[in-house]
Amino acid sequence: MRDLHKMLILVGLALAACGVYLFQDLNGSFDYALPRRGVKVFAMVLTGVAIAYATVVFQTISHNRILTPSIMGLDSLYMMLQTLLIFFLGSDHITIVNKQVNFLLSIAVMVVFALLFYQLLFKKNERPIYFLLLVGIICGTFFGSISTFLQVLIDPNEFSIIQDRMFASFNNVNEDLVWTSLVFITLLIAFAWKQNSSLDVLTLGRDTAINLGVNYDALVKQMLVLSAVLIAIATALVGPITFFGLIVANLSYQFFTSYKHSVLLTGSIVISVVALVGGQWVVERIFTFNTTLSVIINFIGGVYFIYLLLKESRSK
């Protein structure tokens, strides 16, 4: 089957999933239920686009299909920020109560961290990408330890607010945040899509890419910052989803035969829409909200991650 036919099938599945989620059991409440379902679907699409794009690009520049942008510690940084705000300022502070302020503050902190992180580590060009990833793992562990320590000391009533933010949720997405995210993500994807041909060359390796005229170091820095910003937006919008990017990116690699990023990125985005919308339908209709979508995704993603590790170890 050609990649075009596979893409059309995936697009059909995505449209079908969105249609079923939007219109099933509406019972005539088009004015109330449909707009709210529409906002949730739109949030899922934006989250899928941001995470899928960031993960594929990150794996391309790191030349590793097991790593994800979450390894840089952005998810842990987000949870540490929420914990610090509630611990020192209280749950009734404007940075917690006002979702727009919290959203913009979370993005700003994660982006500034990523920029400082890369600026410090890229001062010497001889430092490899794996050194960056190692420092990212250490930072993520450090942020997680601080969060856990403060959560033990925090008031139980306020801890419940932090607990709600530990898992990604599409049930209470703020409509204004969705439109703000749309603007940011559209601008970032429009800028980055022009680099698809350079990313195709990047898969050949550093030396080959440089010989073919690609400004390797500049492109890697741009794409790392882009991945960090997209993950920051998705995390601030709905919460952390650790293994989701790993799943959709690797499914795209296996499903499509093309090496072109225009195909792989589009495929991973469509797969992410199918997974998120279909998964949310399962959470609401089958599990009746007894669990969250992020728990299911992280469980499946964790099993898939172990499978990839075993597969790679056997191939060596």
XYZ file of C-alpha atoms in Angstrom:
316
model
C 0.000 0.000 0.000
C 1.364 3.416 -0.920
C 2.002 6.069 1.687
C -0.673 8.278 0.124
C -3.311 5.569 0.593
C -2.172 4.983 4.166
C -2.399 8.710 4.859
C -5.917 8.891 3.441
C -6.985 5.967 5.649
C -5.549 7.682 8.728
C -7.223 10.975 7.843
C -10.502 9.098 7.424
C -10.068 7.482 10.851
C -9.273 10.846 12.411
C -12.359 12.476 10.875
C -14.498 9.514 11.922
C -13.183 9.669 15.503
C -13.859 13.401 15.690
C -17.328 12.950 14.189
C -18.313 10.182 16.612
C -16.985 12.103 19.600
C -18.763 15.315 18.580
C -22.180 13.987 17.582
C -22.802 10.773 19.525
C -25.730 11.073 21.954
C -26.176 14.809 21.456
C -29.944 14.380 21.799
C -30.635 17.774 20.296
C -28.408 19.792 22.659
C -26.484 21.454 19.854
C -26.251 24.792 21.650
C -24.804 23.420 24.889
C -22.975 20.123 24.349
C -21.638 20.566 20.804
C -19.585 23.762 21.440
C -18.033 22.220 24.560
C -17.160 19.017 22.758
C -15.758 21.100 19.921
C -13.392 22.932 22.269
C -12.172 19.614 23.697
C -11.597 18.148 20.226
C -9.768 21.308 19.150
C -7.572 21.109 22.267
C -6.787 17.457 21.513
C -5.859 18.298 17.922
C -3.554 21.136 18.998
C -1.932 18.958 21.664
C -1.428 16.153 19.165
C 0.113 18.502 16.597
C 2.524 20.051 19.115
C 3.689 16.795 20.736
C 3.936 14.793 17.498
C 5.875 17.487 15.652
C 8.219 18.163 18.567
C 8.963 14.471 19.101
C 9.735 13.614 15.474
C 12.003 16.654 15.118
C 13.725 15.912 18.437
C 14.380 12.302 17.450
C 15.773 13.437 14.110
C 18.342 15.789 15.612
C 19.273 13.319 18.366
C 19.396 10.373 15.881
C 17.560 8.242 18.420
C 13.988 7.001 18.097
C 13.585 6.211 21.793
C 14.232 9.703 23.156
C 11.509 12.342 23.506
C 11.608 16.065 24.412
C 10.326 15.122 27.880
C 13.834 13.873 28.639
C 14.887 17.532 28.921
C 12.873 17.764 32.139
C 10.126 20.122 30.922
C 7.332 17.981 32.390
C 9.094 17.917 35.760
C 9.734 21.668 35.532
C 6.020 22.280 34.911
C 5.029 20.258 37.981
C 7.685 21.963 40.099
C 6.401 25.383 39.024
C 2.791 24.496 39.917
C 3.924 23.089 43.265
C 6.020 26.174 44.081
C 3.185 28.550 43.209
C 0.676 26.745 45.425
C 3.158 26.125 48.257
C 4.388 29.725 48.561
C 1.470 31.775 47.180
C -1.541 29.594 47.957
C -4.268 28.126 45.777
C -6.256 31.387 45.767
C -3.459 33.417 44.148
C -4.056 34.879 40.696
C -1.327 32.696 39.171
C -3.395 29.639 40.100
C -6.972 30.913 39.848
C -6.528 32.699 36.503
C -5.824 30.000 33.925
C -4.554 32.460 31.324
C -1.956 33.884 33.708
C -0.916 30.370 34.754
C -0.726 29.267 31.109
C 1.473 32.166 29.982
C 3.638 31.957 33.100
C 4.184 28.220 32.616
C 5.164 28.675 28.962
C 7.488 31.572 29.817
C 9.299 29.628 32.566
C 9.746 26.493 30.428
C 10.924 28.442 27.377
C 13.373 30.557 29.406
C 14.705 27.385 31.033
C 15.182 25.741 27.629
C 16.925 28.811 26.189
C 19.287 29.136 29.154
C 19.828 25.388 29.100
C 20.884 25.380 25.452
C 22.869 28.609 25.732
C 25.024 27.214 28.521
C 25.525 23.815 26.944
C 26.166 25.042 23.398
C 28.871 27.535 24.296
C 31.361 24.923 23.202
C 30.341 23.337 19.921
C 32.270 20.157 20.649
C 29.770 19.097 23.303
C 27.653 16.311 21.844
C 23.879 16.100 21.904
C 24.051 13.202 24.375
C 25.716 15.456 26.944
C 22.703 17.742 26.612
C 20.328 14.829 27.154
C 22.274 13.604 30.195
C 22.052 17.031 31.830
C 18.342 17.121 30.943
C 17.743 13.836 32.775
C 19.577 15.162 35.833
C 17.536 18.389 35.792
C 14.292 16.438 35.424
C 15.173 14.251 38.410
C 16.132 17.332 40.435
C 12.873 19.138 39.636
C 10.867 16.015 40.439
C 12.598 15.644 43.812
C 11.807 19.248 44.765
C 8.170 18.784 43.755
C 7.826 15.579 45.783
C 9.435 17.156 48.861
C 7.129 20.189 48.809
C 4.053 18.064 48.100
C 4.709 16.117 51.295
C 4.711 19.356 53.305
C 1.804 21.064 51.589
C -1.739 21.356 52.946
C -3.848 18.306 51.905
C -6.586 20.509 50.430
C -4.104 22.353 48.246
C -2.351 19.107 47.343
C -5.578 18.007 45.615
C -5.166 20.971 43.244
C -1.608 19.899 42.443
C -2.790 16.324 41.981
C -5.273 17.469 39.322
C -2.381 18.971 37.362
C -0.185 15.884 37.521
C -2.194 14.226 34.746
C -3.231 15.630 31.387
C -6.951 16.366 31.210
C -9.150 17.616 28.394
C -12.298 17.894 30.479
C -11.809 21.450 31.751
C -9.838 23.080 28.959
C -10.221 26.859 28.892
C -11.512 28.049 25.506
C -9.363 31.203 25.558
C -6.242 29.098 26.126
C -7.124 26.989 23.100
C -7.208 30.028 20.816
C -3.974 31.371 22.311
C -2.316 27.993 21.744
C -3.611 27.930 18.175
C -1.833 31.195 17.385
C 1.470 30.068 18.917
C 1.455 26.594 17.387
C 0.439 27.843 13.924
C 3.275 30.366 13.853
C 5.834 27.820 15.040
C 4.764 25.090 12.605
C 4.655 27.582 9.696
C 8.238 28.595 10.484
C 9.510 25.058 11.023
C 7.801 23.417 8.040
C 10.251 25.167 5.717
C 13.057 23.158 7.322
C 11.658 19.749 6.356
C 14.104 19.269 3.485
C 17.022 20.136 5.771
C 15.737 17.665 8.356
C 15.683 14.992 5.621
C 19.388 15.614 5.052
C 20.032 15.716 8.795
C 19.048 12.048 9.099
C 22.168 11.158 7.078
C 24.433 12.304 9.925
C 26.370 15.400 10.893
C 29.287 15.077 8.449
C 27.102 14.240 5.451
C 24.667 17.039 6.258
C 27.484 19.593 6.509
C 28.987 18.383 3.213
C 25.584 18.825 1.563
C 25.396 22.451 2.690
C 23.268 22.245 5.846
C 24.236 24.582 8.677
C 24.116 21.706 11.131
C 24.753 23.426 14.468
C 22.364 26.318 13.785
C 19.619 23.970 12.600
C 19.989 21.700 15.640
C 19.758 24.673 18.008
C 16.665 26.030 16.231
C 14.899 22.682 16.271
C 15.755 22.026 19.930
C 14.269 25.382 20.932
C 11.246 24.741 18.693
C 10.661 21.332 20.300
C 10.927 22.837 23.768
C 8.425 25.611 22.982
C 5.888 23.198 21.446
C 6.127 20.813 24.410
C 5.828 23.788 26.779
C 2.604 24.920 25.067
C 1.083 21.425 25.074
C 2.030 20.824 28.711
C 0.708 24.197 29.858
C -2.541 23.645 27.932
C -3.559 20.169 29.168
C -0.803 18.869 31.449
C 2.100 16.406 31.054
C 1.785 13.358 28.773
C 5.150 11.641 29.031
C 5.088 8.780 26.511
C 2.570 10.032 23.961
C 5.131 11.466 21.547
C 7.139 8.237 21.673
C 4.098 6.205 20.606
C 2.888 8.344 17.696
C 6.367 9.032 16.311
C 7.400 5.376 16.216
C 4.042 4.298 14.790
C 4.588 6.819 11.999
C 8.070 5.397 11.300
C 6.656 1.871 11.067
C 3.527 2.769 9.120
C 5.154 4.851 6.379
C 8.028 3.811 4.142
C 9.096 7.344 3.202
C 12.060 9.053 4.827
C 10.662 12.522 4.088
C 9.693 14.547 7.115
C 6.734 16.045 5.319
C 5.216 12.534 5.318
C 6.452 11.406 8.746
C 5.379 14.599 10.497
C 1.950 14.632 8.870
C 1.477 10.943 9.640
C 2.461 11.316 13.291
C 0.106 14.290 13.659
C -2.852 12.372 12.195
C -2.053 9.319 14.345
C -1.947 11.544 17.415
C -5.388 12.950 16.610
C -6.812 9.439 16.235
C -5.188 8.334 19.500
C -6.256 11.343 21.558
C -9.821 11.677 20.298
C -10.384 7.905 20.264
C -8.753 7.535 23.679
C -10.875 10.295 25.174
C -14.004 8.612 23.779
C -12.934 5.362 25.491
C -12.327 7.200 28.777
C -15.763 8.830 28.687
C -17.901 6.045 27.218
C -16.269 2.836 28.441
C -14.421 3.824 31.629
C -17.032 6.517 32.481
C -14.349 8.946 33.693
C -12.963 6.445 36.237
C -9.500 7.101 34.831
C -7.757 9.770 32.784
C -6.459 9.600 29.233
C -2.891 10.349 30.313
C -2.860 7.303 32.614
C -3.848 5.029 29.718
C -1.343 6.660 27.349
C 1.505 6.484 29.868
C 0.757 2.814 30.608
C 0.682 1.848 26.913
C 3.647 4.111 26.202
C 5.663 2.596 29.048
C 5.074 -0.922 27.733
C 5.926 0.226 24.197
C 9.086 1.956 25.482
C 10.265 -1.282 27.105
C 9.519 -3.119 23.853
C 11.620 -0.636 21.872
C 14.507 -0.989 24.329
C 14.431 -4.788 24.070
C 14.118 -4.623 20.286
C 17.118 -2.312 19.982
C 19.239 -4.416 22.362
C 18.539 -7.567 20.321
C 19.463 -5.863 17.057
C 22.977 -5.103 18.320
